[in-house]
């Protein structure tokens, strides 16, 4: 996917490369004016409350309808017929507009308010319709990125790149310990995009996140950090603390068997969905852990050694959260992300500390 100043559509169905897809960096007002120019019929504008003011010039244009996003896509279909749709805000409103555009077969313009780029490029996604969450196809849209509109989210966007780098470490660690396939072209590109040593420009944060979301759409793992709640930086801190403790001092507890049934009940997941290793697999993983421990610990320490540089970069956009990471948020992660590194740590009997 070529990311430049052009305005063609990014099509998730073909990896964003159809017709040399790209992003347009311009103001919201300029992007809306470009998109509406020469279009016949009414235009529907959907925006979150915090994003509505940015769309005011377009809202005041002739032949436009406007709707404040209230969390459900169903009311959009009760509005008068529209020939196109423009959406501004976070992932939920963008997915709802793309769903509406897919059903109606009309073009859409997207003005993301989140530099992490969730909900912008995925071919399918979960949308609330009539109070129910359903997974639906989403139309491709023309994407306009306004650096000023995105600025409040740049810190989170940068931290999402940090999480993506940690996801590459997790992919490698699980691959070496569990003998699963890892690496390849997608891994290498995602590694390069998330390998940072300092501050990035707003445009670079957006470009990197956009490409990473496309790679994830193509199958590159997001990492278990995306199953956690909270800010991306807080999740990064918590996972780094756990991973460091495991690779520095963690030793498999041979005779300590986790209470898988109780853990599944606490995490509200079916017991049958847990991936529990056999005795032979447990022993093989323990051997592979010892062989790979030094290499993995050195790589992880190299990542966490950049914490000060990362925090300086984050402070350029917003205050950095202070205090120690809350490790209790990791308690049910092995059950929520059964193929992640925390599940491996759990199987070694090392995730049953008291809260």
GROMACS .gro file of N, CA, C and O in nm, residues 1-4 6 8-12 14-25 117 120-121 141 143 189 193 206-215 218:
model
  160
    1UNK      N    1   0.084  -0.119   0.000
    1UNK     CA    2   0.000   0.000   0.000
    1UNK      C    3   0.088   0.123   0.000
    1UNK      O    4   0.169   0.142   0.089
    2UNK      N    5   0.076   0.208  -0.097
    2UNK     CA    6   0.153   0.331  -0.104
    2UNK      C    7   0.078   0.439  -0.028
    2UNK      O    8  -0.037   0.469  -0.056
    3UNK      N    9   0.142   0.497   0.071
    3UNK     CA   10   0.078   0.599   0.152
    3UNK      C   11   0.136   0.734   0.115
    3UNK      O   12   0.248   0.767   0.148
    4UNK      N   13   0.057   0.814   0.046
    4UNK     CA   14   0.108   0.944   0.004
    4UNK      C   15  -0.005   1.045   0.009
    4UNK      O   16  -0.103   1.029   0.079
    6UNK      N   17  -0.216   1.121  -0.227
    6UNK     CA   18  -0.325   1.097  -0.320
    6UNK      C   19  -0.450   1.060  -0.245
    6UNK      O   20  -0.449   1.036  -0.126
    8UNK      N   21  -0.704   0.807  -0.364
    8UNK     CA   22  -0.782   0.693  -0.407
    8UNK      C   23  -0.827   0.606  -0.292
    8UNK      O   24  -0.777   0.618  -0.181
    9UNK      N   25  -0.924   0.518  -0.317
    9UNK     CA   26  -0.977   0.430  -0.215
    9UNK      C   27  -0.874   0.326  -0.174
    9UNK      O   28  -0.796   0.280  -0.255
   10UNK      N   29  -0.880   0.288  -0.046
   10UNK     CA   30  -0.803   0.176   0.005
   10UNK      C   31  -0.901   0.061   0.018
   10UNK      O   32  -0.998   0.069   0.090
   11UNK      N   33  -0.878  -0.044  -0.055
   11UNK     CA   34  -0.971  -0.157  -0.057
   11UNK      C   35  -0.919  -0.269   0.031
   11UNK      O   36  -0.822  -0.334  -0.002
   12UNK      N   37  -0.982  -0.294   0.148
   12UNK     CA   38  -0.932  -0.400   0.236
   12UNK      C   39  -0.935  -0.537   0.170
   12UNK      O   40  -0.856  -0.624   0.205
   14UNK      N   41  -0.837  -0.639  -0.112
   14UNK     CA   42  -0.718  -0.679  -0.187
   14UNK      C   43  -0.590  -0.626  -0.123
   14UNK      O   44  -0.491  -0.602  -0.190
   15UNK      N   45  -0.594  -0.609   0.008
   15UNK     CA   46  -0.472  -0.569   0.078
   15UNK      C   47  -0.440  -0.423   0.064
   15UNK      O   48  -0.330  -0.379   0.094
   16UNK      N   49  -0.535  -0.341   0.017
   16UNK     CA   50  -0.512  -0.198   0.009
   16UNK      C   51  -0.425  -0.157  -0.107
   16UNK      O   52  -0.380  -0.045  -0.114
   17UNK      N   53  -0.402  -0.247  -0.203
   17UNK     CA   54  -0.309  -0.213  -0.311
   17UNK      C   55  -0.381  -0.181  -0.443
   17UNK      O   56  -0.318  -0.149  -0.541
   18UNK      N   57  -0.513  -0.196  -0.446
   18UNK     CA   58  -0.588  -0.175  -0.570
   18UNK      C   59  -0.572  -0.031  -0.617
   18UNK      O   60  -0.602   0.064  -0.547
   19UNK      N   61  -0.522  -0.015  -0.735
   19UNK     CA   62  -0.510   0.117  -0.793
   19UNK      C   63  -0.408   0.206  -0.723
   19UNK      O   64  -0.414   0.327  -0.734
   20UNK      N   65  -0.312   0.148  -0.651
   20UNK     CA   66  -0.213   0.230  -0.581
   20UNK      C   67  -0.273   0.307  -0.467
   20UNK      O   68  -0.255   0.426  -0.453
   21UNK      N   69  -0.351   0.238  -0.381
   21UNK     CA   70  -0.424   0.303  -0.273
   21UNK      C   71  -0.335   0.389  -0.184
   21UNK      O   72  -0.215   0.372  -0.177
   22UNK      N   73  -0.395   0.486  -0.116
   22UNK     CA   74  -0.318   0.572  -0.030
   22UNK      C   75  -0.406   0.648   0.065
   22UNK      O   76  -0.527   0.633   0.068
   23UNK      N   77  -0.345   0.732   0.148
   23UNK     CA   78  -0.414   0.817   0.242
   23UNK      C   79  -0.396   0.961   0.198
   23UNK      O   80  -0.293   0.996   0.140
   24UNK      N   81  -0.493   1.043   0.229
   24UNK     CA   82  -0.481   1.185   0.199
   24UNK      C   83  -0.463   1.262   0.328
   24UNK      O   84  -0.547   1.253   0.418
   25UNK      N   85  -0.354   1.336   0.342
   25UNK     CA   86  -0.332   1.420   0.458
   25UNK      C   87  -0.374   1.562   0.424
   25UNK      O   88  -0.314   1.629   0.341
  117UNK      N   89  -0.590   0.381   1.398
  117UNK     CA   90  -0.653   0.342   1.272
  117UNK      C   91  -0.743   0.218   1.284
  117UNK      O   92  -0.766   0.148   1.186
  120UNK      N   93  -1.082   0.140   1.029
  120UNK     CA   94  -1.071   0.216   0.904
  120UNK      C   95  -1.052   0.125   0.783
  120UNK      O   96  -1.109   0.150   0.676
  121UNK      N   97  -0.975   0.018   0.797
  121UNK     CA   98  -0.933  -0.059   0.681
  121UNK      C   99  -0.980  -0.204   0.679
  121UNK      O  100  -0.966  -0.271   0.577
  141UNK      N  101  -1.345   0.286   0.191
  141UNK     CA  102  -1.374   0.429   0.190
  141UNK      C  103  -1.254   0.511   0.151
  141UNK      O  104  -1.140   0.463   0.155
  143UNK      N  105  -1.001   0.779   0.259
  143UNK     CA  106  -0.953   0.811   0.394
  143UNK      C  107  -0.880   0.944   0.393
  143UNK      O  108  -0.783   0.962   0.319
  189UNK      N  109   0.801  -0.714   0.789
  189UNK     CA  110   0.752  -0.578   0.764
  189UNK      C  111   0.693  -0.518   0.891
  189UNK      O  112   0.718  -0.402   0.924
  193UNK      N  113   0.813  -0.178   1.091
  193UNK     CA  114   0.722  -0.067   1.118
  193UNK      C  115   0.715  -0.032   1.266
  193UNK      O  116   0.691   0.083   1.303
  206UNK      N  117   0.065   0.775   1.186
  206UNK     CA  118  -0.056   0.732   1.114
  206UNK      C  119  -0.021   0.632   1.006
  206UNK      O  120  -0.086   0.527   0.992
  207UNK      N  121   0.081   0.661   0.927
  207UNK     CA  122   0.119   0.571   0.818
  207UNK      C  123   0.154   0.432   0.871
  207UNK      O  124   0.113   0.330   0.816
  208UNK      N  125   0.235   0.429   0.977
  208UNK     CA  126   0.278   0.300   1.031
  208UNK      C  127   0.160   0.221   1.087
  208UNK      O  128   0.149   0.100   1.066
  209UNK      N  129   0.072   0.289   1.159
  209UNK     CA  130  -0.045   0.220   1.212
  209UNK      C  131  -0.137   0.170   1.102
  209UNK      O  132  -0.191   0.059   1.109
  210UNK      N  133  -0.154   0.251   0.998
  210UNK     CA  134  -0.240   0.210   0.887
  210UNK      C  135  -0.186   0.083   0.822
  210UNK      O  136  -0.261  -0.012   0.795
  211UNK      N  137  -0.057   0.079   0.798
  211UNK     CA  138   0.000  -0.039   0.734
  211UNK      C  139  -0.005  -0.160   0.827
  211UNK      O  140  -0.031  -0.272   0.782
  212UNK      N  141   0.017  -0.138   0.956
  212UNK     CA  142   0.009  -0.249   1.051
  212UNK      C  143  -0.133  -0.306   1.056
  212UNK      O  144  -0.151  -0.428   1.065
  213UNK      N  145  -0.235  -0.219   1.052
  213UNK     CA  146  -0.372  -0.270   1.052
  213UNK      C  147  -0.399  -0.353   0.926
  213UNK      O  148  -0.472  -0.453   0.932
  214UNK      N  149  -0.339  -0.315   0.815
  214UNK     CA  150  -0.357  -0.393   0.692
  214UNK      C  151  -0.285  -0.527   0.705
  214UNK      O  152  -0.337  -0.631   0.663
  215UNK      N  153  -0.165  -0.528   0.762
  215UNK     CA  154  -0.093  -0.654   0.781
  215UNK      C  155  -0.169  -0.746   0.876
  215UNK      O  156  -0.174  -0.868   0.854
  218UNK      N  157  -0.431  -0.914   0.699
  218UNK     CA  158  -0.378  -1.021   0.614
  218UNK      C  159  -0.329  -1.141   0.695
  218UNK      O  160  -0.285  -1.239   0.637
   0.00000   0.00000   0.00000
